[in-house]
Amino acid sequence: VQLQAYGGGLGQAGGSLRLSCAASGSPWSVAAMGWYRQAPGKQRELVASVHSGGGTAYADSVKGRFTISKLNADMRIYLQMNDLKPEDTAVYYCVGDPATIVRNGKYAYWGQGTQVTVSS
């Protein structure tokens, strides 16, 4: 399974960016998906996740600002990021797992990461 992330780049505080991620190879092997991020000098953080049934979960730091969505037809997920803040600056990783729900944050598949930089 390969996960390819798109989008990201440079945004302004208060603005919006959208990330997308597509699963290829054996996309039917992917059920739960999500987005991690890692900022310099900080621990990796699970930002948002969506399980195969469509249920979602968010880190407290992004609740109300970020929305994760999923298209099961082609195993693609999106992360709509609104009201961006400089502290959202990080490398964002698309993740996936064969399990329908991942409760421990340990996903089997990782994408290559895409940089998001938010200027103040």
Short mmCIF file of N, CA and C in Angstrom, two decimals, residues 7-110:
data_model
loop_
_atom_site.label_atom_id
_atom_site.label_comp_id
_atom_site.label_asym_id
_atom_site.label_seq_id
_atom_site.Cartn_x
_atom_site.Cartn_y
_atom_site.Cartn_z
N GLY A 7 -1.22 18.66 -1.64
CA GLY A 7 -1.64 19.91 -1.00
C GLY A 7 -0.58 20.41 -0.07
N GLY A 8 -0.98 21.17 0.91
CA GLY A 8 -0.01 21.77 1.81
C GLY A 8 0.58 23.02 1.20
N GLY A 9 1.75 23.39 1.67
CA GLY A 9 2.38 24.60 1.18
C GLY A 9 2.31 25.70 2.22
N LEU A 10 2.25 26.92 1.73
CA LEU A 10 2.29 28.09 2.60
C LEU A 10 0.91 28.69 2.76
N GLY A 11 0.51 28.92 4.00
CA GLY A 11 -0.77 29.57 4.28
C GLY A 11 -0.57 30.72 5.26
N GLN A 12 -1.59 31.51 5.39
CA GLN A 12 -1.55 32.64 6.31
C GLN A 12 -2.44 32.36 7.52
N ALA A 13 -2.08 32.95 8.63
CA ALA A 13 -2.91 32.81 9.83
C ALA A 13 -4.32 33.28 9.52
N GLY A 14 -5.29 32.45 9.92
CA GLY A 14 -6.67 32.76 9.63
C GLY A 14 -7.16 32.22 8.30
N GLY A 15 -6.25 31.75 7.50
CA GLY A 15 -6.60 31.24 6.19
C GLY A 15 -6.89 29.75 6.19
N SER A 16 -6.95 29.17 5.01
CA SER A 16 -7.30 27.76 4.86
C SER A 16 -6.36 27.06 3.89
N LEU A 17 -6.18 25.79 4.13
CA LEU A 17 -5.47 24.91 3.23
C LEU A 17 -6.19 23.57 3.23
N ARG A 18 -5.98 22.81 2.17
CA ARG A 18 -6.60 21.49 2.08
C ARG A 18 -5.56 20.46 1.69
N LEU A 19 -5.52 19.39 2.43
CA LEU A 19 -4.66 18.27 2.10
C LEU A 19 -5.52 17.11 1.58
N SER A 20 -4.95 16.34 0.69
CA SER A 20 -5.62 15.13 0.24
C SER A 20 -4.61 14.00 0.22
N CYS A 21 -5.13 12.79 0.27
CA CYS A 21 -4.27 11.62 0.29
C CYS A 21 -4.99 10.50 -0.43
N ALA A 22 -4.27 9.81 -1.29
CA ALA A 22 -4.84 8.69 -2.03
C ALA A 22 -4.06 7.43 -1.73
N ALA A 23 -4.77 6.33 -1.54
CA ALA A 23 -4.15 5.03 -1.32
C ALA A 23 -4.07 4.30 -2.64
N SER A 24 -2.93 3.68 -2.91
CA SER A 24 -2.76 2.90 -4.13
C SER A 24 -2.03 1.60 -3.80
N GLY A 25 -1.89 0.78 -4.79
CA GLY A 25 -1.26 -0.52 -4.56
C GLY A 25 -2.31 -1.55 -4.24
N SER A 26 -2.67 -1.60 -2.99
CA SER A 26 -3.75 -2.47 -2.53
C SER A 26 -4.71 -1.65 -1.68
N PRO A 27 -5.40 -0.69 -2.30
CA PRO A 27 -6.23 0.24 -1.51
C PRO A 27 -7.31 -0.45 -0.70
N TRP A 28 -7.71 -1.67 -1.14
CA TRP A 28 -8.72 -2.38 -0.36
C TRP A 28 -8.19 -2.85 0.98
N SER A 29 -6.85 -2.75 1.15
CA SER A 29 -6.23 -3.12 2.43
C SER A 29 -6.33 -2.01 3.46
N VAL A 30 -6.83 -0.88 3.06
CA VAL A 30 -6.86 0.27 3.95
C VAL A 30 -8.29 0.53 4.40
N ALA A 31 -8.51 0.58 5.68
CA ALA A 31 -9.84 0.84 6.21
C ALA A 31 -9.83 2.16 7.01
N ALA A 32 -9.12 2.17 8.11
CA ALA A 32 -9.00 3.40 8.89
C ALA A 32 -7.88 4.27 8.32
N MET A 33 -8.09 5.57 8.30
CA MET A 33 -7.07 6.49 7.80
C MET A 33 -7.03 7.73 8.68
N GLY A 34 -5.98 8.49 8.50
CA GLY A 34 -5.87 9.70 9.32
C GLY A 34 -4.70 10.56 8.90
N TRP A 35 -4.47 11.59 9.70
CA TRP A 35 -3.36 12.51 9.48
C TRP A 35 -2.60 12.72 10.78
N TYR A 36 -1.31 12.53 10.70
CA TYR A 36 -0.41 12.89 11.78
C TYR A 36 0.32 14.15 11.34
N ARG A 37 0.88 14.84 12.33
CA ARG A 37 1.78 15.94 12.00
C ARG A 37 2.93 15.97 13.00
N GLN A 38 4.04 16.52 12.54
CA GLN A 38 5.21 16.67 13.42
C GLN A 38 5.87 18.00 13.15
N ALA A 39 5.93 18.81 14.17
CA ALA A 39 6.61 20.10 14.09
C ALA A 39 8.03 19.94 14.62
N PRO A 40 8.94 20.79 14.20
CA PRO A 40 10.33 20.70 14.68
C PRO A 40 10.40 20.75 16.19
N GLY A 41 11.09 19.79 16.76
CA GLY A 41 11.28 19.77 18.20
C GLY A 41 10.09 19.29 18.99
N LYS A 42 9.04 18.84 18.31
CA LYS A 42 7.84 18.40 19.01
C LYS A 42 7.53 16.95 18.69
N GLN A 43 6.74 16.35 19.55
CA GLN A 43 6.33 14.96 19.30
C GLN A 43 5.31 14.90 18.18
N ARG A 44 5.29 13.76 17.54
CA ARG A 44 4.31 13.53 16.50
C ARG A 44 2.92 13.52 17.12
N GLU A 45 1.97 14.11 16.41
CA GLU A 45 0.62 14.26 16.94
C GLU A 45 -0.39 13.74 15.92
N LEU A 46 -1.33 12.92 16.40
CA LEU A 46 -2.42 12.46 15.56
C LEU A 46 -3.45 13.59 15.49
N VAL A 47 -3.59 14.20 14.34
CA VAL A 47 -4.43 15.38 14.17
C VAL A 47 -5.89 14.99 13.99
N ALA A 48 -6.13 14.05 13.10
CA ALA A 48 -7.50 13.65 12.79
C ALA A 48 -7.50 12.23 12.26
N SER A 49 -8.59 11.53 12.49
CA SER A 49 -8.70 10.16 12.01
C SER A 49 -10.14 9.88 11.60
N VAL A 50 -10.26 8.93 10.70
CA VAL A 50 -11.59 8.50 10.27
C VAL A 50 -11.56 6.99 10.13
N HIS A 51 -12.54 6.31 10.71
CA HIS A 51 -12.54 4.86 10.58
C HIS A 51 -13.46 4.45 9.44
N SER A 52 -13.48 3.18 9.17
CA SER A 52 -14.16 2.69 7.97
C SER A 52 -15.66 3.00 7.99
N GLY A 53 -16.23 3.11 9.16
CA GLY A 53 -17.65 3.44 9.25
C GLY A 53 -17.96 4.91 9.11
N GLY A 54 -16.92 5.73 9.01
CA GLY A 54 -17.11 7.16 8.83
C GLY A 54 -16.95 7.99 10.09
N GLY A 55 -16.85 7.34 11.24
CA GLY A 55 -16.65 8.09 12.47
C GLY A 55 -15.32 8.80 12.47
N THR A 56 -15.28 9.97 13.07
CA THR A 56 -14.07 10.79 13.06
C THR A 56 -13.65 11.17 14.47
N ALA A 57 -12.39 11.52 14.60
CA ALA A 57 -11.85 12.00 15.87
C ALA A 57 -10.79 13.05 15.57
N TYR A 58 -10.65 13.99 16.49
CA TYR A 58 -9.71 15.10 16.29
C TYR A 58 -8.92 15.38 17.55
N ALA A 59 -7.71 15.87 17.34
CA ALA A 59 -6.93 16.36 18.46
C ALA A 59 -7.59 17.64 18.97
N ASP A 60 -7.48 17.89 20.26
CA ASP A 60 -8.09 19.09 20.84
C ASP A 60 -7.56 20.36 20.17
N SER A 61 -6.33 20.33 19.73
CA SER A 61 -5.69 21.50 19.15
C SER A 61 -6.31 21.93 17.82
N VAL A 62 -7.07 21.04 17.18
CA VAL A 62 -7.63 21.37 15.86
C VAL A 62 -9.14 21.27 15.82
N LYS A 63 -9.77 20.86 16.90
CA LYS A 63 -11.23 20.73 16.92
C LYS A 63 -11.90 22.04 16.56
N GLY A 64 -12.87 21.94 15.69
CA GLY A 64 -13.60 23.14 15.27
C GLY A 64 -12.94 23.87 14.12
N ARG A 65 -11.70 23.49 13.79
CA ARG A 65 -10.99 24.17 12.70
C ARG A 65 -10.67 23.23 11.54
N PHE A 66 -10.37 21.98 11.85
CA PHE A 66 -10.02 21.01 10.83
C PHE A 66 -11.16 20.02 10.65
N THR A 67 -11.32 19.56 9.41
CA THR A 67 -12.32 18.54 9.11
C THR A 67 -11.71 17.47 8.24
N ILE A 68 -11.84 16.23 8.67
CA ILE A 68 -11.37 15.11 7.87
C ILE A 68 -12.57 14.47 7.19
N SER A 69 -12.37 14.09 5.93
CA SER A 69 -13.43 13.41 5.19
C SER A 69 -12.81 12.30 4.36
N LYS A 70 -13.66 11.38 3.96
CA LYS A 70 -13.16 10.19 3.27
C LYS A 70 -14.08 9.80 2.14
N LEU A 71 -13.49 9.43 1.02
CA LEU A 71 -14.22 8.86 -0.09
C LEU A 71 -13.86 7.39 -0.19
N ASN A 72 -14.77 6.52 0.17
CA ASN A 72 -14.46 5.10 0.16
C ASN A 72 -14.27 4.55 -1.23
N ALA A 73 -14.92 5.16 -2.21
CA ALA A 73 -14.87 4.62 -3.57
C ALA A 73 -13.44 4.49 -4.08
N ASP A 74 -12.62 5.48 -3.79
CA ASP A 74 -11.24 5.41 -4.28
C ASP A 74 -10.24 5.54 -3.15
N MET A 75 -10.67 5.30 -1.92
CA MET A 75 -9.80 5.32 -0.75
C MET A 75 -8.98 6.60 -0.71
N ARG A 76 -9.65 7.70 -0.67
CA ARG A 76 -9.01 9.00 -0.61
C ARG A 76 -9.54 9.74 0.61
N ILE A 77 -8.67 10.42 1.29
CA ILE A 77 -9.11 11.25 2.40
C ILE A 77 -8.66 12.69 2.20
N TYR A 78 -9.35 13.59 2.87
CA TYR A 78 -9.05 15.00 2.79
C TYR A 78 -8.94 15.57 4.20
N LEU A 79 -8.16 16.60 4.33
CA LEU A 79 -8.10 17.35 5.58
C LEU A 79 -8.28 18.82 5.23
N GLN A 80 -9.45 19.35 5.54
CA GLN A 80 -9.72 20.76 5.33
C GLN A 80 -9.28 21.51 6.58
N MET A 81 -8.36 22.41 6.43
CA MET A 81 -7.79 23.14 7.56
C MET A 81 -8.19 24.60 7.46
N ASN A 82 -9.02 25.03 8.37
CA ASN A 82 -9.50 26.41 8.40
C ASN A 82 -8.94 27.14 9.61
N ASP A 83 -9.03 28.45 9.58
CA ASP A 83 -8.55 29.28 10.69
C ASP A 83 -7.15 28.84 11.11
N LEU A 84 -6.27 28.77 10.15
CA LEU A 84 -4.92 28.30 10.41
C LEU A 84 -4.20 29.17 11.41
N LYS A 85 -3.32 28.53 12.17
CA LYS A 85 -2.50 29.23 13.15
C LYS A 85 -1.04 28.89 12.90
N PRO A 86 -0.12 29.77 13.27
CA PRO A 86 1.31 29.47 13.08
C PRO A 86 1.71 28.14 13.72
N GLU A 87 1.06 27.77 14.81
CA GLU A 87 1.41 26.50 15.47
C GLU A 87 0.93 25.28 14.70
N ASP A 88 0.20 25.48 13.61
CA ASP A 88 -0.16 24.37 12.74
C ASP A 88 0.98 24.01 11.79
N THR A 89 2.02 24.81 11.77
CA THR A 89 3.17 24.54 10.93
C THR A 89 3.81 23.22 11.32
N ALA A 90 3.90 22.31 10.34
CA ALA A 90 4.43 20.97 10.61
C ALA A 90 4.49 20.20 9.29
N VAL A 91 5.12 19.06 9.35
CA VAL A 91 5.02 18.09 8.25
C VAL A 91 3.81 17.21 8.56
N TYR A 92 2.92 17.09 7.62
CA TYR A 92 1.70 16.31 7.79
C TYR A 92 1.84 14.99 7.05
N TYR A 93 1.51 13.92 7.75
CA TYR A 93 1.62 12.57 7.20
C TYR A 93 0.25 11.93 7.10
N CYS A 94 -0.01 11.37 5.94
CA CYS A 94 -1.20 10.57 5.76
C CYS A 94 -0.92 9.15 6.26
N VAL A 95 -1.84 8.58 7.00
CA VAL A 95 -1.64 7.24 7.55
C VAL A 95 -2.86 6.38 7.27
N GLY A 96 -2.64 5.07 7.24
CA GLY A 96 -3.73 4.14 7.00
C GLY A 96 -3.45 2.80 7.67
N ASP A 97 -4.51 2.03 7.83
CA ASP A 97 -4.37 0.73 8.48
C ASP A 97 -5.47 -0.20 8.01
N PRO A 98 -5.19 -1.51 7.99
CA PRO A 98 -6.24 -2.47 7.60
C PRO A 98 -7.38 -2.56 8.62
N ALA A 99 -7.12 -2.20 9.86
CA ALA A 99 -8.16 -2.27 10.88
C ALA A 99 -9.26 -1.24 10.62
N THR A 100 -10.46 -1.59 10.99
CA THR A 100 -11.57 -0.66 10.77
C THR A 100 -11.48 0.55 11.69
N ILE A 101 -10.93 0.34 12.86
CA ILE A 101 -10.70 1.43 13.81
C ILE A 101 -9.32 1.23 14.43
N VAL A 102 -8.54 2.28 14.51
CA VAL A 102 -7.23 2.23 15.16
C VAL A 102 -7.34 3.04 16.45
N ARG A 103 -7.26 2.36 17.58
CA ARG A 103 -7.48 3.03 18.85
C ARG A 103 -6.18 3.46 19.53
N ASN A 104 -5.07 2.87 19.12
CA ASN A 104 -3.80 3.16 19.79
C ASN A 104 -2.92 4.11 18.99
N GLY A 105 -3.41 4.62 17.89
CA GLY A 105 -2.63 5.55 17.09
C GLY A 105 -1.53 4.92 16.26
N LYS A 106 -1.46 3.60 16.25
CA LYS A 106 -0.40 2.92 15.52
C LYS A 106 -0.93 2.43 14.18
N TYR A 107 -0.63 3.20 13.15
CA TYR A 107 -1.06 2.88 11.81
C TYR A 107 0.04 2.13 11.06
N ALA A 108 -0.38 1.19 10.22
CA ALA A 108 0.59 0.34 9.52
C ALA A 108 1.24 1.05 8.34
N TYR A 109 0.49 1.93 7.68
CA TYR A 109 0.98 2.57 6.46
C TYR A 109 1.14 4.07 6.66
N TRP A 110 2.26 4.58 6.14
CA TRP A 110 2.57 6.00 6.26
C TRP A 110 2.92 6.57 4.90
#
